[in-house]
Tab-separated table of C-alpha atoms and ligand atoms in Angstrom:
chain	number	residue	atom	x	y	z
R	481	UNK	CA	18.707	7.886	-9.770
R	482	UNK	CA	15.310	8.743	-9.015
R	483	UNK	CA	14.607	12.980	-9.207
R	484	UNK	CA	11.485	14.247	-7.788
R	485	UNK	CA	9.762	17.658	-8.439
R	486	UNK	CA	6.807	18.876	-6.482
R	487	UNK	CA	4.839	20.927	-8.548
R	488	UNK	CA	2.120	23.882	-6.762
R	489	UNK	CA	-1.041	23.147	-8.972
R	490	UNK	CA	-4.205	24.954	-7.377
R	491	UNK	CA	-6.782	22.681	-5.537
R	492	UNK	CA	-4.246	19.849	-4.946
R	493	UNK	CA	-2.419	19.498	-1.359
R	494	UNK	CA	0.807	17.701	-3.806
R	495	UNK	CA	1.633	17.053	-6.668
R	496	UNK	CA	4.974	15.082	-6.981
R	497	UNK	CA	6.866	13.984	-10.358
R	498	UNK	CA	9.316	11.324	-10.225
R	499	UNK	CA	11.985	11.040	-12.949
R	500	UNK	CA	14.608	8.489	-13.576
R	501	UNK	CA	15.846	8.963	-17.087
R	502	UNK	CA	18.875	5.751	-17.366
R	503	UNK	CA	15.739	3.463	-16.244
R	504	UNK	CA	12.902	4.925	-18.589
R	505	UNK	CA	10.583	5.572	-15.341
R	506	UNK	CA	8.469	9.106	-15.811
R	507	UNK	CA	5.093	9.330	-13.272
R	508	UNK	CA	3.031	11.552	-10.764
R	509	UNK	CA	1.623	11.393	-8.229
R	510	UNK	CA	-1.755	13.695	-6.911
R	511	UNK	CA	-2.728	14.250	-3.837
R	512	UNK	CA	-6.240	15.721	-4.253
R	513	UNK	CA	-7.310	15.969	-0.602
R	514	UNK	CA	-6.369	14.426	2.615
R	515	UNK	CA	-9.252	16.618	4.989
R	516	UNK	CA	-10.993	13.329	5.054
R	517	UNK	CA	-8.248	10.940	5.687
R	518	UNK	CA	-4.901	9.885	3.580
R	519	UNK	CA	-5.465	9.636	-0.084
R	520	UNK	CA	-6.257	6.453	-1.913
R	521	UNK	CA	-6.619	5.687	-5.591
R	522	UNK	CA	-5.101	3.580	-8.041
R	523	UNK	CA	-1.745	3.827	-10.340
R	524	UNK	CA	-2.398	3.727	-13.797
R	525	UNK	CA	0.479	2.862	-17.355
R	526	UNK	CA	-0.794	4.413	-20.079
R	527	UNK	CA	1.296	5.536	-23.088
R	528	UNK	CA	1.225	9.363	-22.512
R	529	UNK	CA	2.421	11.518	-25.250
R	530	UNK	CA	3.970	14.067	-22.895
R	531	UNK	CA	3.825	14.834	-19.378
R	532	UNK	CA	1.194	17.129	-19.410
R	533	UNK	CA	-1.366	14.526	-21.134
R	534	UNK	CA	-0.238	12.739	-18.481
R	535	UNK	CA	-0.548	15.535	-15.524
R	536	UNK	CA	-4.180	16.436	-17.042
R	537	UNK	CA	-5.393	12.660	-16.672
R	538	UNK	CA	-3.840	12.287	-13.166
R	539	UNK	CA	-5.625	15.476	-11.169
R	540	UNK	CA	-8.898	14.821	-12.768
R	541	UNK	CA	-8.332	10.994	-11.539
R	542	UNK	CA	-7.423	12.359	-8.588
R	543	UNK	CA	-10.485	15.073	-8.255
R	544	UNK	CA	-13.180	11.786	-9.047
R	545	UNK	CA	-11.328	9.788	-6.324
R	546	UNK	CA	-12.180	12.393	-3.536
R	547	UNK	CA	-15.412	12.539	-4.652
R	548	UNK	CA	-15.711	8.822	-4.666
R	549	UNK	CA	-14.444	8.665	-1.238
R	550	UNK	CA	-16.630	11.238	0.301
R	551	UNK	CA	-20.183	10.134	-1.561
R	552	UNK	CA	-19.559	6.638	-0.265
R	553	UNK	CA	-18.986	7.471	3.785
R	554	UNK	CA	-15.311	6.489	3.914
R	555	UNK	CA	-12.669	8.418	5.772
R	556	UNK	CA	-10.293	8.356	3.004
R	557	UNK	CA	-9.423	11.343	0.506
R	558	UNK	CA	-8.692	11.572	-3.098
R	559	UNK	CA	-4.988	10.849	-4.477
R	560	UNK	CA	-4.274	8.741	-8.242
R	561	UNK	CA	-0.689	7.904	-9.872
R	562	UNK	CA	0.464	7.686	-13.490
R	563	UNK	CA	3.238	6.214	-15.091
R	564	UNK	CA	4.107	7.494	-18.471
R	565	UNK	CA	4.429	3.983	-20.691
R	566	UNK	CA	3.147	0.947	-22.475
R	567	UNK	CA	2.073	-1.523	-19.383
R	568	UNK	CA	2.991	-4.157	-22.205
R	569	UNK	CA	6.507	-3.478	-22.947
R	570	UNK	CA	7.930	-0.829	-20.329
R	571	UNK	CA	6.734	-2.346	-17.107
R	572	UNK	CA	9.803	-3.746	-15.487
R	573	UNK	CA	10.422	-4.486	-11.962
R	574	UNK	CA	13.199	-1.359	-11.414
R	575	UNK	CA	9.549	0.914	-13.059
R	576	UNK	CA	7.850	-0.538	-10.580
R	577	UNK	CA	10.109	-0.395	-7.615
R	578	UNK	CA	10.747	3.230	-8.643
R	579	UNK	CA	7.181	3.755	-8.509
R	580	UNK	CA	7.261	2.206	-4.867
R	581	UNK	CA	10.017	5.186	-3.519
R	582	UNK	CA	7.677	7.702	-5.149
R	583	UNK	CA	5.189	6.445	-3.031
R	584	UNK	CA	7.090	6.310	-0.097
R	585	UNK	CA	8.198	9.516	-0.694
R	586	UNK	CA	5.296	11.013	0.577
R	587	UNK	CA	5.002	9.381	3.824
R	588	UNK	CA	1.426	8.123	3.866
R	589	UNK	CA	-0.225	11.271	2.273
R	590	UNK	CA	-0.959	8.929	-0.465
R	591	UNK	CA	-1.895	4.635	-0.872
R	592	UNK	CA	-1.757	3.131	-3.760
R	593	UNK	CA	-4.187	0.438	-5.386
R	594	UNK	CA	-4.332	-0.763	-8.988
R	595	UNK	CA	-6.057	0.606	-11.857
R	596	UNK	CA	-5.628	0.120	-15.957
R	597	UNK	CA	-2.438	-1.405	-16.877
R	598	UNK	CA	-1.603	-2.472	-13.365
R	599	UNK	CA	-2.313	-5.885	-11.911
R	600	UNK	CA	-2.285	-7.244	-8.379
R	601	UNK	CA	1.045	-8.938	-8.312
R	602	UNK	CA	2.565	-5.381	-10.022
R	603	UNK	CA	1.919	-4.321	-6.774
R	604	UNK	CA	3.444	-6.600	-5.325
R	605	UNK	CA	6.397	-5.747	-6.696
R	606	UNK	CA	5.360	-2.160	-5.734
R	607	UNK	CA	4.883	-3.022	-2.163
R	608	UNK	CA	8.863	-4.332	-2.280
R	609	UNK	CA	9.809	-0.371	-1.490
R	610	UNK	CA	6.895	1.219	0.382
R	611	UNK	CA	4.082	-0.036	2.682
R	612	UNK	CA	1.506	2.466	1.200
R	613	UNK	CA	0.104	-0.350	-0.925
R	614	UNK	CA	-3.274	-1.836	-1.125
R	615	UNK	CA	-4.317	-4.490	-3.360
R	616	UNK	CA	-1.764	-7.013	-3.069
R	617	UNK	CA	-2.054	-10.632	-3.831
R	618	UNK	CA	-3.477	-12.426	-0.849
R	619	UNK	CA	0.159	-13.838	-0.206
R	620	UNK	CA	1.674	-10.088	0.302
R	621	UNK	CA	-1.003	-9.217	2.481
R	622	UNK	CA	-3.645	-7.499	0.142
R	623	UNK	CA	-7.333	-8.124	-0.579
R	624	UNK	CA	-6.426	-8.729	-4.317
R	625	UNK	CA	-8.423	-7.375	-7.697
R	626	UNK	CA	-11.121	-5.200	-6.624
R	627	UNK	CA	-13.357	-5.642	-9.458
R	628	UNK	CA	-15.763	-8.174	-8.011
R	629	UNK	CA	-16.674	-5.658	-5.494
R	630	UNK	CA	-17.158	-2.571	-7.896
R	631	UNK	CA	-19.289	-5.365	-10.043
R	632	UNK	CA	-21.767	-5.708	-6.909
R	633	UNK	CA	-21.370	-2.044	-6.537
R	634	UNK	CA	-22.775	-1.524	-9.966
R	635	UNK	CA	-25.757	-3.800	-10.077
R	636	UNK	CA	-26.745	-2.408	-6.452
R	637	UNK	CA	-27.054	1.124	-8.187
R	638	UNK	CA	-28.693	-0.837	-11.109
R	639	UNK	CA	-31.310	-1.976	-8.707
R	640	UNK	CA	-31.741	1.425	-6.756
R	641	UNK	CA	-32.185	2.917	-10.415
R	642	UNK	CA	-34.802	0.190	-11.877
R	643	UNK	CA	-36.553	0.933	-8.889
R	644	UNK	CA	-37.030	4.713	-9.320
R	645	UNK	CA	-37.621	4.614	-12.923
R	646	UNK	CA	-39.183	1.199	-13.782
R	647	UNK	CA	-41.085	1.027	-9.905
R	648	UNK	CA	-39.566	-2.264	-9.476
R	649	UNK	CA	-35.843	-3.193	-8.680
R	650	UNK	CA	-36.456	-6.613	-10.121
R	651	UNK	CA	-33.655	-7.110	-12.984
R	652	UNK	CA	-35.354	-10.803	-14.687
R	653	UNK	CA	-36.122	-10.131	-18.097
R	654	UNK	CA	-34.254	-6.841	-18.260
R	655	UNK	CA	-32.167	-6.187	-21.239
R	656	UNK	CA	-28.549	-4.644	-19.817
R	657	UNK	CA	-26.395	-3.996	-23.043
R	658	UNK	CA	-22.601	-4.301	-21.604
R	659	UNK	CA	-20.006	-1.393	-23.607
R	660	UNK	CA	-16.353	-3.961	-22.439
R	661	UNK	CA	-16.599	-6.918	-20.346
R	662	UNK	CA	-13.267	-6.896	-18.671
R	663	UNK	CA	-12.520	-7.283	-15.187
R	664	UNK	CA	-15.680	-5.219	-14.329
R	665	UNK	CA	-17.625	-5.733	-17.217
R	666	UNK	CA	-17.458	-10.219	-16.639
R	667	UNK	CA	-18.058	-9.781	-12.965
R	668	UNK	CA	-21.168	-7.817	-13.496
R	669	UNK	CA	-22.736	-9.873	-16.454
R	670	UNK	CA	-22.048	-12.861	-14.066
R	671	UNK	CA	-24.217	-11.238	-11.593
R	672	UNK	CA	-26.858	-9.746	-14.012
R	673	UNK	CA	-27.230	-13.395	-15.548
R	674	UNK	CA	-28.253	-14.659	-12.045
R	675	UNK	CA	-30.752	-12.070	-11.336
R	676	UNK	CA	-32.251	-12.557	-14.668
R	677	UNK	CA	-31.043	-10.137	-16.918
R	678	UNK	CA	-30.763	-10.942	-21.086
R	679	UNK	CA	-27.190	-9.349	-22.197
R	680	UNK	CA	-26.342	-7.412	-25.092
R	681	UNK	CA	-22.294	-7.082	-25.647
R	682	UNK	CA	-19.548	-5.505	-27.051
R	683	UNK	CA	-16.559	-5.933	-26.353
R	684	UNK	CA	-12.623	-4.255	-28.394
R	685	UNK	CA	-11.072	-7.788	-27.680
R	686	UNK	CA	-12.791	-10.874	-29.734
R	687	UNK	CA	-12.517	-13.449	-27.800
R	688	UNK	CA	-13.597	-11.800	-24.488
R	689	UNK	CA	-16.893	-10.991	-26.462
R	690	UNK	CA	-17.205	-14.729	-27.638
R	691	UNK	CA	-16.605	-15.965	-23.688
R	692	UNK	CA	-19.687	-13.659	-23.186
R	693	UNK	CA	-21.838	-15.206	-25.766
R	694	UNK	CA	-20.593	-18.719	-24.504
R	695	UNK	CA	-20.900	-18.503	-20.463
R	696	UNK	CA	-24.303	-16.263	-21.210
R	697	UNK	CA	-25.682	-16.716	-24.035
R	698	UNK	CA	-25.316	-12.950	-24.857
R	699	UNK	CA	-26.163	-10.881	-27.981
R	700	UNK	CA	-22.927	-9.510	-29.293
R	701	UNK	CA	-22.849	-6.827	-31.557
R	702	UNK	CA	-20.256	-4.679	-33.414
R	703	UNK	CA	-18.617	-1.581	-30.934
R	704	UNK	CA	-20.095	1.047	-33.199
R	705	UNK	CA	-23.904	-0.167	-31.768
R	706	UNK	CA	-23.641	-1.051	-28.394
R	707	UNK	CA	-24.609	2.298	-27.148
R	708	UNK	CA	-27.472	2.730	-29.595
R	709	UNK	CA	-29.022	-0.762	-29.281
R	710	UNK	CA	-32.631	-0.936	-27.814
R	711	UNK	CA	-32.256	-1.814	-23.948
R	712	UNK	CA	-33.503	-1.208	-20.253
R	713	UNK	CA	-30.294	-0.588	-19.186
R	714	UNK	CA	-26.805	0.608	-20.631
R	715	UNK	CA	-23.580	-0.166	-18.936
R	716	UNK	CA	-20.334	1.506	-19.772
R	717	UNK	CA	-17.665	-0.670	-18.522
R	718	UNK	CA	-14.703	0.313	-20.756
R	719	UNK	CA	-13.982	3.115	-21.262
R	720	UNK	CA	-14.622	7.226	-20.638
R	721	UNK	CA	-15.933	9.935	-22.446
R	722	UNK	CA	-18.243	7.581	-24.096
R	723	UNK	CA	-21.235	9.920	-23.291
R	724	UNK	CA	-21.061	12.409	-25.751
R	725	UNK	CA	-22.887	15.082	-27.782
R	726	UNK	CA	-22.833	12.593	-30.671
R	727	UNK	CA	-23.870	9.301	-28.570
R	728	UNK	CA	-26.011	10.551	-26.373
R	729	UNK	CA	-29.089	11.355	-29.032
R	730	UNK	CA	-28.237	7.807	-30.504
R	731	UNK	CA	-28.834	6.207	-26.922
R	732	UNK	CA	-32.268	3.825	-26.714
R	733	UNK	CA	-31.968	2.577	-23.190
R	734	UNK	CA	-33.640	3.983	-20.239
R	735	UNK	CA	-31.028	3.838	-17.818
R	736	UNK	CA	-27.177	4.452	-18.308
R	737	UNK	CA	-25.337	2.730	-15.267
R	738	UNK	CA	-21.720	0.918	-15.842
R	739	UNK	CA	-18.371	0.558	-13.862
R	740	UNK	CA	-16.294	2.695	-16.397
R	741	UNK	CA	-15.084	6.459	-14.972
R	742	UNK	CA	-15.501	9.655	-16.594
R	743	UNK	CA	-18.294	8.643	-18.940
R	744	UNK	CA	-19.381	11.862	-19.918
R	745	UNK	CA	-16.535	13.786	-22.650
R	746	UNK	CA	-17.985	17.177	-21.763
R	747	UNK	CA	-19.254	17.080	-17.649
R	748	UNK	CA	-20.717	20.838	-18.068
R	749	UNK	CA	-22.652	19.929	-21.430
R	750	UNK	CA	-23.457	16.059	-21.777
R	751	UNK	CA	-25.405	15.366	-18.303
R	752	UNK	CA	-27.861	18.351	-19.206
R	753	UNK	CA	-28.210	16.337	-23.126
R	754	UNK	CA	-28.954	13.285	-21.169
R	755	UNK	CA	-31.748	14.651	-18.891
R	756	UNK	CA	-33.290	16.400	-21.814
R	757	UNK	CA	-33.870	13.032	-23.057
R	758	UNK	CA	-35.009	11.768	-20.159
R	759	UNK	CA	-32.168	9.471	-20.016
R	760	UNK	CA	-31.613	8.934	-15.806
R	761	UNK	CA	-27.686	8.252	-15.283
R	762	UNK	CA	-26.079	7.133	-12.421
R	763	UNK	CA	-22.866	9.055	-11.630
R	764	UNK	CA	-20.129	6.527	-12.570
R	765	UNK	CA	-18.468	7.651	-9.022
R	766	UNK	CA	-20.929	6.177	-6.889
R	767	UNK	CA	-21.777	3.289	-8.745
R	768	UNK	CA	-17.983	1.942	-9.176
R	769	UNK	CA	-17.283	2.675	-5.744
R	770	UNK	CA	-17.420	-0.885	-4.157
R	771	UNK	CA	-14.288	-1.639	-5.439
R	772	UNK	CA	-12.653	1.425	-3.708
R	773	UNK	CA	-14.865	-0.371	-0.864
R	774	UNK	CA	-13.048	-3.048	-0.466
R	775	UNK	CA	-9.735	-2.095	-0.046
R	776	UNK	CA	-10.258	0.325	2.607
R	777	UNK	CA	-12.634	-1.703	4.534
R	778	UNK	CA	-10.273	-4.548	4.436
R	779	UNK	CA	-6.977	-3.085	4.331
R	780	UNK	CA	-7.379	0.133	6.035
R	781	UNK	CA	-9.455	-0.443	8.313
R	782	UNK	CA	-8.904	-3.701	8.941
R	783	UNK	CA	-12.905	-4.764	8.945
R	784	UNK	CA	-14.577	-7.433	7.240
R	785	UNK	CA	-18.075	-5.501	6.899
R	786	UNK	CA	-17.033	-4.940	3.027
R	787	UNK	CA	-20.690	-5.930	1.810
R	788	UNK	CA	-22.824	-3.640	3.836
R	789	UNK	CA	-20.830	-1.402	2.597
R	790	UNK	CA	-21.329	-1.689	-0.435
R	791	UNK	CA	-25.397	-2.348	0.033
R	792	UNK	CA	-25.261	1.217	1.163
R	793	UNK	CA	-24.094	2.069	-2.617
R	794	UNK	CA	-28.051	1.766	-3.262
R	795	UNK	CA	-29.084	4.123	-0.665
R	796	UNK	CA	-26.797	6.724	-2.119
R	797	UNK	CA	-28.008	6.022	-5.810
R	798	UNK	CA	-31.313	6.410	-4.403
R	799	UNK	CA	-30.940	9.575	-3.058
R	800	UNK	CA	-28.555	11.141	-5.923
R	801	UNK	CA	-32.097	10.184	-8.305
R	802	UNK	CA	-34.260	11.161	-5.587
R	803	UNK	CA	-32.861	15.070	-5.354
R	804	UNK	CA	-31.965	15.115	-8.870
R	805	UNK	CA	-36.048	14.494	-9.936
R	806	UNK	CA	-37.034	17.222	-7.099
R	807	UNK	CA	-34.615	19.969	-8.253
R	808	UNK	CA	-34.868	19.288	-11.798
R	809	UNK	CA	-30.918	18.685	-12.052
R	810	UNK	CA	-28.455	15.977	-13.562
R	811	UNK	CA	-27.950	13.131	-10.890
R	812	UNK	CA	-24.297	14.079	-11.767
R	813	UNK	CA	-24.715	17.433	-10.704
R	814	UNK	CA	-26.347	16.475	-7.193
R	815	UNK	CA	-23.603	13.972	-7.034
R	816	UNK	CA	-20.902	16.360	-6.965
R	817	UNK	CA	-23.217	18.409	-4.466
R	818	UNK	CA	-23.454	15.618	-1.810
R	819	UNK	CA	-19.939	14.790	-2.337
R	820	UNK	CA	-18.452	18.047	-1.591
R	821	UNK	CA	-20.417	19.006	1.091
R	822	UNK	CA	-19.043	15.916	2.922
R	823	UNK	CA	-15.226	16.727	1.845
R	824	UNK	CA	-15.947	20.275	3.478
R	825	UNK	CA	-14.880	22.324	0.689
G	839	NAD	P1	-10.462	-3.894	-18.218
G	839	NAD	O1	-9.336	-3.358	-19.018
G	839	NAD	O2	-10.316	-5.188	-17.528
G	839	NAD	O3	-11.775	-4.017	-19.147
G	839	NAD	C1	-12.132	-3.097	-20.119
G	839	NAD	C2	-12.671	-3.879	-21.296
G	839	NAD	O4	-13.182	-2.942	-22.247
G	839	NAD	C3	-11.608	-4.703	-22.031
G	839	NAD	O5	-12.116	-6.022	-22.217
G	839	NAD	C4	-11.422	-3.968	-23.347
G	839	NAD	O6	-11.094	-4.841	-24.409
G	839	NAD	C5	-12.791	-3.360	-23.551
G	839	NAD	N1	-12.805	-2.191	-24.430
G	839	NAD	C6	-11.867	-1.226	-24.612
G	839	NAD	N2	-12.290	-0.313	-25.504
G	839	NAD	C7	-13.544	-0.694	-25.866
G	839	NAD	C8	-14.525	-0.159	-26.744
G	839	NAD	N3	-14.305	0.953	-27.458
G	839	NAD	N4	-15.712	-0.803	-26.854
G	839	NAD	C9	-15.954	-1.921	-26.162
G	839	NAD	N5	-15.046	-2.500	-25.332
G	839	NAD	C10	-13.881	-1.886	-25.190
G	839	NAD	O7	-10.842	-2.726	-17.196
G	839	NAD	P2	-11.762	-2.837	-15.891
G	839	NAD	O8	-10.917	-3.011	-14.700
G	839	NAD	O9	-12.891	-3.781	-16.156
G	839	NAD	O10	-12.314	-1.339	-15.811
G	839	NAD	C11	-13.297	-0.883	-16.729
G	839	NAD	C12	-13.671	0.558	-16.386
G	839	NAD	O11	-14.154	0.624	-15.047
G	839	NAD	C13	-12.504	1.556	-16.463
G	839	NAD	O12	-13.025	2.806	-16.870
G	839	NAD	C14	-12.034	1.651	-15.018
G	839	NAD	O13	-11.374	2.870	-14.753
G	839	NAD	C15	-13.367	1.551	-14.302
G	839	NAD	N6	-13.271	1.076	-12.912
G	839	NAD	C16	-12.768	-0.149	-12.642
G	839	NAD	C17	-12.708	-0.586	-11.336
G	839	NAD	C18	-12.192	-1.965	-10.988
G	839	NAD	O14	-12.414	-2.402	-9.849
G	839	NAD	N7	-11.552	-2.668	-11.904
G	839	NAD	C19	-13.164	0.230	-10.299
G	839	NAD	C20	-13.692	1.486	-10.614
G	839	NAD	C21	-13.742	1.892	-11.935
């Protein structure tokens, strides 16, 4: 039977834990903010090693998502889930309809979307015990996998960026070096190819490096060098925390600006690193944001306006790189200034 807690953790409206033991299901849910509108974010498997790993990972998620939500214009707040377990071998249908009474526990406060180690027809499955859902296959209802949207998202803040530091936001002949091509990571080399760009990739999974090198004609090199390899422009699409105090001196491109979240380990350290280099970022939170886009243009909404949306992704770039230049601080930094001032807090 399923047990929830609601835990008081400072800065979040809820916090709920769901437990059911006899069917191996363990996750949380964070609400980070609803001033703006209900919450929206994505659930995420991941093999925790305890609970509070897994609490940690969930209300910084669920910090970013507010942010994300605010920077880009839309009247949603911040909220993310987590289920405690291998997405390979523990995700069963009674996981995931647990996960769906968790959800509708909450009445609303929080909508769910996927994110790593949940798929579009896992939610679904999800949607079988709450309406709170978005991201369904096209048959339940949903606008589907997101990541072509966050992909456009990206290489509209690539263009925004190229324009303030290389004058032009032209992308032929630029050398992007791609850290993952996934989901996020294939869409935007697809698009980076057509505008132009030579690719440079890396990639945990073989064969999804070799597709690259195929369909492209990409460089690939080893994971260890994709960082450090001379480029315009480097795009983390894997993973976070891949900005660090040991990376960032080995970094040769001009420009960091990829889909993945929390790229820096050390937020009150690493952006300050990469400015004294004279590295510009773009704050993962409004570059990946088209994907986030998407599914509440088209599902909450109920519009179909999902690309000028996103065009307006480059505005925001440009004016995150724009205030960051005149006040002499980390486009992160001014990020998290423009974002909060429009959540109200
Ligand atoms: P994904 O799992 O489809 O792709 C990630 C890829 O990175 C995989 O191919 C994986 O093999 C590779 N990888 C893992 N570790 C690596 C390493 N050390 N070096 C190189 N490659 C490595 O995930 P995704 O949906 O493409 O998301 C990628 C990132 O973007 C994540 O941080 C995610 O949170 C973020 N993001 C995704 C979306 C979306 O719409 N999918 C939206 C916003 C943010």
């Amino acid at each position: 039977m399923l047990e929830i807690k609601h835990l008081k953790v400072k800065g979040f409206e809820t916090v709920a834990v769901g437990k059911d033991p006899a069917a191996n299901f363990h996750a949380i849910i964070a609400v980070h903010s609803t001033r703006l509108g209900p919450s929206l974010g994505g659930i995420r498997m991941w093999p925790y090693k305890n609970e509070k790993e897994a609490l940690q990972d969930v209300l910084r998620l669920a910090n970013a998502m507010s942010k994300k939500a605010a920077i880009s214009g839309l009247q949603v707040g911040g909220g993310k889930a987590v289920i405690i377990g291998n997405p390979e071998k523990e995700k069963t249908p009674t996981v995931l309809h647990l996960m769906g009474a968790l959800i509708d526990s909450l009445k609303g406060q929080y909508i769910a979307a996927k994110d790593s180690g949940i798929v579009p027809e896992d939610l679904n499955v999800v949607s079988e015990k709450t309406r709170h859902v978005t991201g369904t296959t096209g048959k339940h209802g949903g606008s589907g996998d997101p990541s072509l949207s966050t992909a456009k998202g990206v290489l509209k803040g690539m263009q925004a960026a190229s324009q303030v530091v290389f004058g032009s936001q032209n992308l032929n002949n630029r050398v992007v070096a791609i850290q993952g091509v996934g989901h996020v990571g294939w869409n935007l080399g697809n698009l980076l190819v057509k505008h132009g760009a030579n690719l440079i990739v890396a990639d945990l999974q073989q064969e999804r490096a070799a597709r690259a090198q195929r369909a492209w004609k990409a460089e690939v090199v080893p994971l260890s060098r994709i960082h450090r390899v001379p480029a315009d422009i480097f795009a983390p699409c894997a993973l976070g925390g891949v900005l660090n105090a040991k990376t960032i001196p080995q970094l040769r491109a001009s420009i960091v600006a990829g889909g993945a979240n929390n790229q820096f380990l050390d937020e009150e350290r690493d952006p300050y690193l990469l400015m004294r280099r004279n590295i510009v970022h773009v704050p993962d939170y409004v570059l990946n944001a088209g994907g986030l886009i998407q599914l509440v243009v088209r599902e909450v909404l109920h519009q179909r306006r999902v690309a000028s949306w996103i065009n307006n992704i480059q505005r925001t770039v440009r004016q995150v790189l724009t205030e960051s230049l005149r006040d002499n601080l980390p486009p992160l930094i001014v990020a998290n200034r423009l974002a909060l001032e429009k959540i109200g807090t």
